[in-house]
CSV table of C-alpha atoms in Angstrom, one decimal:
chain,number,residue,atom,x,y,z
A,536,UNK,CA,-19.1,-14.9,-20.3
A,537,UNK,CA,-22.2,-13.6,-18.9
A,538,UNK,CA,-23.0,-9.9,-19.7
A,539,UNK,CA,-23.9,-7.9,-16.4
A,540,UNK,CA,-26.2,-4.8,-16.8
A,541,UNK,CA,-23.8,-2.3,-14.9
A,542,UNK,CA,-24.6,-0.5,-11.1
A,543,UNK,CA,-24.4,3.3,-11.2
A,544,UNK,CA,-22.1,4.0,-8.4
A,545,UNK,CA,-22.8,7.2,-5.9
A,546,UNK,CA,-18.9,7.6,-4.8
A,547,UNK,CA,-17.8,8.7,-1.9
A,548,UNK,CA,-14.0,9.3,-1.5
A,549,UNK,CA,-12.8,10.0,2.1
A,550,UNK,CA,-9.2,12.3,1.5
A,551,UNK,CA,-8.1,14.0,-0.6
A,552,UNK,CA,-3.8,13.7,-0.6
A,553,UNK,CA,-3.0,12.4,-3.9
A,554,UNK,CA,-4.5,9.4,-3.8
A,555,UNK,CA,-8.1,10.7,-3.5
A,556,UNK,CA,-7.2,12.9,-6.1
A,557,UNK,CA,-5.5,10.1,-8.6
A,558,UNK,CA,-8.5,8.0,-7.7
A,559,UNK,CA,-11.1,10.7,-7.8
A,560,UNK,CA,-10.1,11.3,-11.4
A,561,UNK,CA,-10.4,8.0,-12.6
A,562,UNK,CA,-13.2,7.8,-11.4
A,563,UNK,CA,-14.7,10.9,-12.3
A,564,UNK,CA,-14.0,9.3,-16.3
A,565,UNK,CA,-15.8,5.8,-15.2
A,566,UNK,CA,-18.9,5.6,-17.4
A,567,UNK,CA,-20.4,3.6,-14.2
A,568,UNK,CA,-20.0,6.6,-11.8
A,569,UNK,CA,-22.9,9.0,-11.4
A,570,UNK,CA,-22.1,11.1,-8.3
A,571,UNK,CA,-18.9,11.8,-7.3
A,572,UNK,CA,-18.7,13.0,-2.6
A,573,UNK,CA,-15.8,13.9,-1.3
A,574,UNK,CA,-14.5,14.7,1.9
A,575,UNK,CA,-11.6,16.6,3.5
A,576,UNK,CA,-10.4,17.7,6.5
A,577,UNK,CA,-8.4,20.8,4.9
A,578,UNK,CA,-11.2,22.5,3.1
A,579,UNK,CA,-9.3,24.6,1.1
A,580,UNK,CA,-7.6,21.3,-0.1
A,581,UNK,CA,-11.5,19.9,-0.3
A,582,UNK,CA,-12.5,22.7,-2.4
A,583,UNK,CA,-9.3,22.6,-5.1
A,584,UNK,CA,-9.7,18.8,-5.5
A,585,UNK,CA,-13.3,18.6,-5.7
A,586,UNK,CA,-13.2,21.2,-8.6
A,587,UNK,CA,-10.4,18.9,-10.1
A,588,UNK,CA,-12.8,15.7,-10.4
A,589,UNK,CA,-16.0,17.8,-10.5
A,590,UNK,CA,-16.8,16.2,-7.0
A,591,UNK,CA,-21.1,16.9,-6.6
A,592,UNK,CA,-20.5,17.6,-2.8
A,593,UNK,CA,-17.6,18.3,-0.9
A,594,UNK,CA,-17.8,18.7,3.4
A,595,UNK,CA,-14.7,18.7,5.7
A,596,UNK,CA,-16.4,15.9,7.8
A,597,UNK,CA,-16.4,11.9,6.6
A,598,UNK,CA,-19.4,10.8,9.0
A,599,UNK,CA,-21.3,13.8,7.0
A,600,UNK,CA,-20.7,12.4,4.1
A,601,UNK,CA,-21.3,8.7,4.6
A,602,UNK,CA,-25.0,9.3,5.9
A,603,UNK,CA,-25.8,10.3,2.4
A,604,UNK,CA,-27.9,8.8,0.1
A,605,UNK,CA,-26.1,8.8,-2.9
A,606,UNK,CA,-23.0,7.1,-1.8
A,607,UNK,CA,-23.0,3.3,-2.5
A,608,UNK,CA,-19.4,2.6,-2.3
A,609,UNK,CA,-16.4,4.0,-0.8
A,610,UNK,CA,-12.7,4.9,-0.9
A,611,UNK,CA,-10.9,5.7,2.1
A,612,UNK,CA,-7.7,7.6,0.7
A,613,UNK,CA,-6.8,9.8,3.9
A,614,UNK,CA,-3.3,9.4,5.8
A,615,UNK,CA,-2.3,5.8,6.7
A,616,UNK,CA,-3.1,6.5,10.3
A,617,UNK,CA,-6.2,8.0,10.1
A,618,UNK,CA,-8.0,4.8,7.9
A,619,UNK,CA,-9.7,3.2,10.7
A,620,UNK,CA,-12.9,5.9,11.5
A,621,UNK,CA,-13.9,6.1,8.0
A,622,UNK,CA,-13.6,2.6,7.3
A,623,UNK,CA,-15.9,1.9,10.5
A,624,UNK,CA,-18.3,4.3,9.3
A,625,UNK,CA,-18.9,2.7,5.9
A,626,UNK,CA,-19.2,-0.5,7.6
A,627,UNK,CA,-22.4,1.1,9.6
A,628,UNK,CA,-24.4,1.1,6.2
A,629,UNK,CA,-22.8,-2.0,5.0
A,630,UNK,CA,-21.0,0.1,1.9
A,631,UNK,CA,-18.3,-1.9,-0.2
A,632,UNK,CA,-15.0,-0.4,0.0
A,633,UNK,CA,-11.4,0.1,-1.3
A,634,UNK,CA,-9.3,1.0,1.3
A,635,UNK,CA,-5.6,2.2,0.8
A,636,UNK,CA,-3.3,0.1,2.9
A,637,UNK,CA,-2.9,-0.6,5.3
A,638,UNK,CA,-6.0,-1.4,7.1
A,639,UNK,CA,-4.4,0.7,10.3
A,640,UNK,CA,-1.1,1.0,11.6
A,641,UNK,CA,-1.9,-0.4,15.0
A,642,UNK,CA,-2.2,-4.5,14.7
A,643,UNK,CA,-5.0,-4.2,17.3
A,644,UNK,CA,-7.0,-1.9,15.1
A,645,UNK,CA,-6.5,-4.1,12.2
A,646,UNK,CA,-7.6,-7.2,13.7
A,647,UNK,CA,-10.4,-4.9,14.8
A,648,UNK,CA,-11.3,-3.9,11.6
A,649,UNK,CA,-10.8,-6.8,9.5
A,650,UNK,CA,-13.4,-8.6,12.6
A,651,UNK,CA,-15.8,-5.6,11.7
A,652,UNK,CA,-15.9,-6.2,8.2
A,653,UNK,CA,-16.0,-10.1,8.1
A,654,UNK,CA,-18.8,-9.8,10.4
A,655,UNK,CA,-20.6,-7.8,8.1
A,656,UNK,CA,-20.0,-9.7,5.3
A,657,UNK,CA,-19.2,-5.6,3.1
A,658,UNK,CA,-17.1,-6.2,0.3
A,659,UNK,CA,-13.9,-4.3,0.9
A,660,UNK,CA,-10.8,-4.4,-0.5
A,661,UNK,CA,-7.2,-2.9,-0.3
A,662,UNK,CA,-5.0,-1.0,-2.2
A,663,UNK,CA,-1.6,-3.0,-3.2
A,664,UNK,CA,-1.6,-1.8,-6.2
A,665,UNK,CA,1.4,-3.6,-8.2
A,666,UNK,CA,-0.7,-6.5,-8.5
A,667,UNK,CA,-1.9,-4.4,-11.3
A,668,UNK,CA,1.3,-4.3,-13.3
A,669,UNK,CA,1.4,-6.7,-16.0
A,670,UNK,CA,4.9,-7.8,-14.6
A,671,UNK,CA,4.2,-8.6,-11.6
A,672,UNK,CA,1.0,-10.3,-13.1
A,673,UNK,CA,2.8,-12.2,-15.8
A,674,UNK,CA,5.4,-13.4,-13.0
A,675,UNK,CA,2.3,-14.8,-10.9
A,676,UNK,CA,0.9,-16.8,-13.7
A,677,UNK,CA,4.3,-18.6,-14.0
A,678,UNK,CA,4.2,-19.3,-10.1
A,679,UNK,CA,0.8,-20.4,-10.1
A,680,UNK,CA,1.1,-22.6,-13.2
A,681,UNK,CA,3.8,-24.3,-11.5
A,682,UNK,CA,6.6,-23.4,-14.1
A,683,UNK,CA,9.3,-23.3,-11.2
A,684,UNK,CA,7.9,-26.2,-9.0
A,685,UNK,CA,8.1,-25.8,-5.3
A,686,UNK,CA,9.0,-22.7,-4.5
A,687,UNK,CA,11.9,-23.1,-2.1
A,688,UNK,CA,13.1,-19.5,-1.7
A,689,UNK,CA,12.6,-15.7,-2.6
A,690,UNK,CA,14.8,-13.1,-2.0
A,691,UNK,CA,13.1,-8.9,-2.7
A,692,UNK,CA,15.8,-6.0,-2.3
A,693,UNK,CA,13.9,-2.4,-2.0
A,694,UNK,CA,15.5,0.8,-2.5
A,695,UNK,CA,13.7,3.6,-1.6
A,696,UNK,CA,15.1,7.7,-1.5
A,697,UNK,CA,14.7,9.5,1.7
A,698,UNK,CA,12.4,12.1,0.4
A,699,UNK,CA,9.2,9.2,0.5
A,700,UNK,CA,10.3,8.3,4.6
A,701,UNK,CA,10.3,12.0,5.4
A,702,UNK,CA,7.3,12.7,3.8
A,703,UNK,CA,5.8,9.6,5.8
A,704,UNK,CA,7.3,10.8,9.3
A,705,UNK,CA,6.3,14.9,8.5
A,706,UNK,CA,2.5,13.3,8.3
A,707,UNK,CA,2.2,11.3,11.4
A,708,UNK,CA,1.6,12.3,14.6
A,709,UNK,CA,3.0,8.5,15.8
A,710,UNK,CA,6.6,8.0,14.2
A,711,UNK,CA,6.9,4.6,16.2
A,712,UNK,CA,4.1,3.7,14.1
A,713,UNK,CA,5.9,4.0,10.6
A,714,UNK,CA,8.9,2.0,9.4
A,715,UNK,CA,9.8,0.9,6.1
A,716,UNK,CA,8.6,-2.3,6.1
A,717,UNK,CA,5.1,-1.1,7.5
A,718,UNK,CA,4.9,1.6,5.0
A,719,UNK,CA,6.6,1.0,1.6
A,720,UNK,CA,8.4,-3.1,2.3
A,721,UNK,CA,4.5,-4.4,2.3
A,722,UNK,CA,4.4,-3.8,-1.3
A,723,UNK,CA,7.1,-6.3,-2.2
A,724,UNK,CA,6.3,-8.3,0.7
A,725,UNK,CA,2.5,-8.3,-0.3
A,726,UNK,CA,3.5,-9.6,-3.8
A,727,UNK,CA,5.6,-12.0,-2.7
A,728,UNK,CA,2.9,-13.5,-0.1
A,729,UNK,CA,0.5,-13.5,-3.2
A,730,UNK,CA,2.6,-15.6,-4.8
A,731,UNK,CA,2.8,-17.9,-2.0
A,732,UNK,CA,0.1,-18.1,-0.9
A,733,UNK,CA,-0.4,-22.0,-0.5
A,734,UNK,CA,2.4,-21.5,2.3
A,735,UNK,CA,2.0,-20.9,5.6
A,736,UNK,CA,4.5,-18.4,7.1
A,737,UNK,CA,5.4,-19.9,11.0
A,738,UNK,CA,8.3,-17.3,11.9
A,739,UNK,CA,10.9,-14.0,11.2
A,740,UNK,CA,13.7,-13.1,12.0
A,741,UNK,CA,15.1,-9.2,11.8
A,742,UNK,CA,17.4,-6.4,12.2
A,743,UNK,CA,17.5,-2.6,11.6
A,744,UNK,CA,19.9,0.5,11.2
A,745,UNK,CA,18.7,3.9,12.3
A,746,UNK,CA,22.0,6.0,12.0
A,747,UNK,CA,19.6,8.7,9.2
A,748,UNK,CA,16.8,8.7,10.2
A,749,UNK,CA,17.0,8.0,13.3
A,750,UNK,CA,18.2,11.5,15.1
A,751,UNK,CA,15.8,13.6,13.2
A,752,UNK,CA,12.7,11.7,12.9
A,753,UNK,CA,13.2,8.8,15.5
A,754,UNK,CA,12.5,6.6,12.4
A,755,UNK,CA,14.2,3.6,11.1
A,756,UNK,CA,16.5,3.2,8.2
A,757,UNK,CA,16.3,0.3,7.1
A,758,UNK,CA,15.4,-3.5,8.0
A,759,UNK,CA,16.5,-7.0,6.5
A,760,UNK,CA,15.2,-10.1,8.0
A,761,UNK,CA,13.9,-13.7,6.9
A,762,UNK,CA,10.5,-15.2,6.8
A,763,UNK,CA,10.5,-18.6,7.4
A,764,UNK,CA,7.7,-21.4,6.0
A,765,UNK,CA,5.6,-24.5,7.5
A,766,UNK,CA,7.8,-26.2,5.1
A,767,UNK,CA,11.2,-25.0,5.0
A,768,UNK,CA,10.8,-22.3,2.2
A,769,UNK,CA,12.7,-19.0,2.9
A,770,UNK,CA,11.8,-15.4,1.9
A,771,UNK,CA,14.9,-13.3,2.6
A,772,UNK,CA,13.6,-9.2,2.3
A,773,UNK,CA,15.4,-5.9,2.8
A,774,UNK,CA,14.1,-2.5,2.5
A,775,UNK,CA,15.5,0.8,2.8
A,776,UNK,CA,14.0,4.1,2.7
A,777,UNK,CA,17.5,5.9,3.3
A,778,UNK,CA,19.2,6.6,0.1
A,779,UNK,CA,20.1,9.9,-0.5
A,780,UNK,CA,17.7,12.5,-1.5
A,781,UNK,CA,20.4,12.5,-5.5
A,782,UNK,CA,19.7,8.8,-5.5
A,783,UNK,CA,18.0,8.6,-9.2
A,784,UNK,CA,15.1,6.9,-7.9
A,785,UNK,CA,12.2,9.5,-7.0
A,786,UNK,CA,10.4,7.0,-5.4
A,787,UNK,CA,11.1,2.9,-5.6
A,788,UNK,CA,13.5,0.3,-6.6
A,789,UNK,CA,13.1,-3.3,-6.0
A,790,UNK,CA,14.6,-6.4,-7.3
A,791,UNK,CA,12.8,-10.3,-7.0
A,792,UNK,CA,14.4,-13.8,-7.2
A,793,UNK,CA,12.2,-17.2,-7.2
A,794,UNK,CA,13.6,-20.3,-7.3
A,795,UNK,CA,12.2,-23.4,-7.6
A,796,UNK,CA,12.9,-26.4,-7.8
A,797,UNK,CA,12.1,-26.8,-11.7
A,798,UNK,CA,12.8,-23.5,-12.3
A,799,UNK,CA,14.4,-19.2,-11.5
A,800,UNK,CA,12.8,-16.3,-12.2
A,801,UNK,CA,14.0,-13.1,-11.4
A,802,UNK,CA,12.0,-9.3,-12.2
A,803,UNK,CA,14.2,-6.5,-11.9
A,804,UNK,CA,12.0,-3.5,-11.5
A,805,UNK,CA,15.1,-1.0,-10.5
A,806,UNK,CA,13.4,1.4,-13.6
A,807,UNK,CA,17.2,2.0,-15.2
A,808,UNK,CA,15.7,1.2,-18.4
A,809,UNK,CA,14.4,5.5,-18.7
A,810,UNK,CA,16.8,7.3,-17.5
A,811,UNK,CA,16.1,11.5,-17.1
A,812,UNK,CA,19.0,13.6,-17.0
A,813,UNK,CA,17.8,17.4,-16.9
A,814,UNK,CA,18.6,20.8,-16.5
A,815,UNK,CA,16.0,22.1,-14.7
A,816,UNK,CA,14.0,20.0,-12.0
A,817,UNK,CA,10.9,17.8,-13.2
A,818,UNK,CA,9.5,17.6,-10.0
A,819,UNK,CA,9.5,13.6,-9.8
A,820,UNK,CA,7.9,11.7,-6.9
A,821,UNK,CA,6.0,11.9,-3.4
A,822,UNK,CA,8.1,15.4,-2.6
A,823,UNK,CA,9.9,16.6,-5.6
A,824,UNK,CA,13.6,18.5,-4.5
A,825,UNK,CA,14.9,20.9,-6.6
A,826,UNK,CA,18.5,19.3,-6.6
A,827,UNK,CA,17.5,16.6,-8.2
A,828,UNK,CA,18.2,16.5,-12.1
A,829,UNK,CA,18.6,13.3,-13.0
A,830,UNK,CA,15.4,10.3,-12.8
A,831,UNK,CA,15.1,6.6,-13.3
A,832,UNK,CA,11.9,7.4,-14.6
A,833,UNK,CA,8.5,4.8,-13.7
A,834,UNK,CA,9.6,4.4,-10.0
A,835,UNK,CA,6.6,6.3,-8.8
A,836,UNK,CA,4.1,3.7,-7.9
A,837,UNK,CA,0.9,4.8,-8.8
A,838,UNK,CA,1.9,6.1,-12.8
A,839,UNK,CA,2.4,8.6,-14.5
A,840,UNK,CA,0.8,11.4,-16.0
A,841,UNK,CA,0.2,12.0,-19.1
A,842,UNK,CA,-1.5,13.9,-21.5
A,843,UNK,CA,-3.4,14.9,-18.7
A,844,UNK,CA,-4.5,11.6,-17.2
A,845,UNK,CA,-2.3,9.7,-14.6
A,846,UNK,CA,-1.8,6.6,-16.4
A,847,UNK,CA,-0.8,3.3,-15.1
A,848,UNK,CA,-1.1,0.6,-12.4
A,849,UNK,CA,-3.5,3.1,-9.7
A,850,UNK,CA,-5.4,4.2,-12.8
A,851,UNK,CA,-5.9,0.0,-13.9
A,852,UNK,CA,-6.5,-0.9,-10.5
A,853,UNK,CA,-9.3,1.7,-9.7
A,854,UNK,CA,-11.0,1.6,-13.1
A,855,UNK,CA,-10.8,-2.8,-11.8
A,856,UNK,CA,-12.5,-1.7,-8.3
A,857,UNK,CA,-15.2,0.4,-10.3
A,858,UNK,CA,-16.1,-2.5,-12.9
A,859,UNK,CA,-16.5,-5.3,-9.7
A,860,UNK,CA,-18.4,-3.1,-7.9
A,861,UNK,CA,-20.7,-2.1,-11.4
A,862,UNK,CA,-20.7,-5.4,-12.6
A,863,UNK,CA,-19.8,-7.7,-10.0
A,864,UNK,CA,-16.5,-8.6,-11.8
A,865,UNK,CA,-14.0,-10.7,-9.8
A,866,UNK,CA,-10.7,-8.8,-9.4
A,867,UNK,CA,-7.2,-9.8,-7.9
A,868,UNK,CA,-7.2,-6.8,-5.2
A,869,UNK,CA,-5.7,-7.9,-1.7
A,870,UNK,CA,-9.0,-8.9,0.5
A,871,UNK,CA,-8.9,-7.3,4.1
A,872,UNK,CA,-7.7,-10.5,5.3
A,873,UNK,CA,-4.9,-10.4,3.3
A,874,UNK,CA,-4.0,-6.5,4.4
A,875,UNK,CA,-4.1,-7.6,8.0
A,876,UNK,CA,-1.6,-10.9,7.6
A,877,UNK,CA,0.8,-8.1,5.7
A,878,UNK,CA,0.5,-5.7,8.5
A,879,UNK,CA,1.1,-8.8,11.3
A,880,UNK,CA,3.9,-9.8,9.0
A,881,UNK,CA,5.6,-6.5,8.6
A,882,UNK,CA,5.1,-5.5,13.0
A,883,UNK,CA,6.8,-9.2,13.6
A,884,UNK,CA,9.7,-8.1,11.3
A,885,UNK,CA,10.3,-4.3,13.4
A,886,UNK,CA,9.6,-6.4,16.3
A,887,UNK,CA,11.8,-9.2,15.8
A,888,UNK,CA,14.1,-6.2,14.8
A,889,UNK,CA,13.6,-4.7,18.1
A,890,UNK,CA,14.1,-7.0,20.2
A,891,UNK,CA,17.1,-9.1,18.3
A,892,UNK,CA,15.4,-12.6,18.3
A,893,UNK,CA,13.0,-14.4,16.2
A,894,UNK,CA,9.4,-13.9,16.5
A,895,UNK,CA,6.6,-17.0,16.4
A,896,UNK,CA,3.8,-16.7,13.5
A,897,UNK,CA,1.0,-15.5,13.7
A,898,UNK,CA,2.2,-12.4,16.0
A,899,UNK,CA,-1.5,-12.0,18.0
A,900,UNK,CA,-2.0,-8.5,19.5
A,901,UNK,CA,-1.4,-9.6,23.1
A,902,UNK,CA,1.9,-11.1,21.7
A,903,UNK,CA,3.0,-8.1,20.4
A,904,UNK,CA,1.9,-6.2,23.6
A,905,UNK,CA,4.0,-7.7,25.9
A,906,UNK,CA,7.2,-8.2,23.6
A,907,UNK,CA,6.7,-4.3,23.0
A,908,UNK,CA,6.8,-4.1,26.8
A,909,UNK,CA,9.7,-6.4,26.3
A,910,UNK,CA,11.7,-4.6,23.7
A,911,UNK,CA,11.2,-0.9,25.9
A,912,UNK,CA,12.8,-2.5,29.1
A,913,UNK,CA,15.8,-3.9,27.1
């Protein structure tokens, strides 16, 4: 292998939630990084957080930050609904990115965005960040080694408690935006796609249950549906971020079954395997409830901490983005195009949902236009 003389990076990290703080930290350890920028609407949230990963500047406004010198790559880490301005912006000065997913939560302003950034030929890439877990790595090397032959058909059950959807709705201004598979089912549904991704996905069929979430938060419970192949492989999904807030999972459950037609596999990463039973509350997950005493411990996506470092898949995956950027490594992160077909894959399931037929593939943004129009006059 060829040795690369590493890039310093200037890093600019656009919000700072828990992401830009998880990511901000790794990075601030990155022996690549020499200037840490970070901006945040809430500055009293910019000014705690940029202490925490001894940010070198810190302004409330993104566009501010962009324009300076330093930065030479990016991380757009701000609310999912908010990722398109930033991302833009970056793009204006042709700055390689990781952006969290997904690209937007309109399709139109994906397929906007993913045009922008082909055009400009920016490396940017996207934040699935269980394609970082040696699991889910180990069970993609089987796949793609053909170990189970043609893949005929995959079946991915997410659990999910309540506390991560009403932490999703309580941040958007635009709850007919969010829905579990948009939000949280793209994760399985993005590993699943990754593994097949020699098929071509042609249409879905869906339904949904509101009956929780639904009078509070005019959200969605829950959605099950089918996506069917070019050549007659099925992936049967269902997600729901319902479960009540005592369910033992903080955060996310999900169980995967291939089968081929040489061979099974099946991953169960339910996290049973550490269980917590406490006393006192620990304080697990997106928004920790103090009723909650007993944990299937390792359902929270991005890690854990420990010893005073988050450690984990978000830690392996930014310390990844870091070395491609320093040393122009290749890395498995989801390209833009990828984000967007996971986005157009998860609207056709709510939509499909909505409207109680299937939906043709690829969903265009016309398409989904008028079926919306559709679905409202039903």
């Amino acid at each position: 292998m060829r040795r690369n003389s590493p890039k310093g990076i200037g890093l600019a990290i656009v919000g700072a939630g828990r992401v830009g703080l998880f990511r901000g930290a790794v990075a601030a350890r990155h022996p690549a990084v020499e200037w840490i920028g970070l901006a945040e609407i809430d500055p009293e949230k910019g000014r705690r957080v940029g202490a925490e990963i001894g940010a070198d500047f810190v302004t409330t406004d993104h566009r501010e930050l962009l324009r300076r010198p330093e930065v030479t790559a990016v991380i757009v880490a701000t609310d999912e609904h908010l990722h398109v301005d930033p991302v833009m912006a970056a793009l204006e000065r042709e700055l390689p990115m990781l952006i969290e997913k997904p690209l937007a939560t309109h399709l139109g302003d994906s397929a906007r965005v993913l045009r922008e950034i082909e055009a400009s030929g920016v490396d940017a890439v996207v934040g699935y960040t269980q394609r970082f877990r040696r699991r889910w790595l180990a069970a993609k090397e089987k796949v793609r080694t053909g170990a189970l032959g043609d893949v005929t058909m995959v079946t991915s059950r997410a659990f999910m408690n309540r506390l991560v959807a009403i932490d999703n709705y309580r941040r958007s201004n635009a709850p007919e935006t969010i829905s579990p598979m948009v939000i949280s089912g793209t994760h399985a549904l993005d590993i699943v796609m990754w593994y097949l991704e020699a098929k071509t996905p042609v249409e879905v069929y869906a339904r949904s249950v509101d009956k929780v979430l639904g009078p509070d938060w005019r959200g969605i419970d829950g959605t099950a549906g089918m996506i069917m192949m070019s050549d007659g492989s099925i992936y049967h999904l269902n997600i729901s971020w319902a479960l009540p807030v005592t369910w033992p999972g903080a955060v996310y459950s999900l169980e995967v079954g291939i089968v081929g037609t040489t061979g099974v596999l099946t991953i169960d990463d339910t996290h049973r395997d550490i269980v917590l039973a406490v006393s006192a509350p620990q304080e697990e997950g997106y928004l920790p409830d103090k009723t909650r005493l007993v944990d299937f411990m390792g359902s929270y996506p991005p890690g854990d901490m420990a010893l005073g470092e988050l450690r984990g898949p978000m830690r392996t995956e930014t310390e990844s983005w870091l070395n491609r950027i320093a040393l122009d490594l290749p890395t498995q992160h989801a390209t833009a195009a990828e984000a967007h077909n996971r986005l157009m894959l998860t609207k056709a399931l709510d939509l499909s949902a909505k409207l109680k037929r299937p939906v043709k593939l690829p969903l265009e943004v016309e398409g989904e236009r008028e079926m919306m129009r559709e679905a409202a006059m039903a």
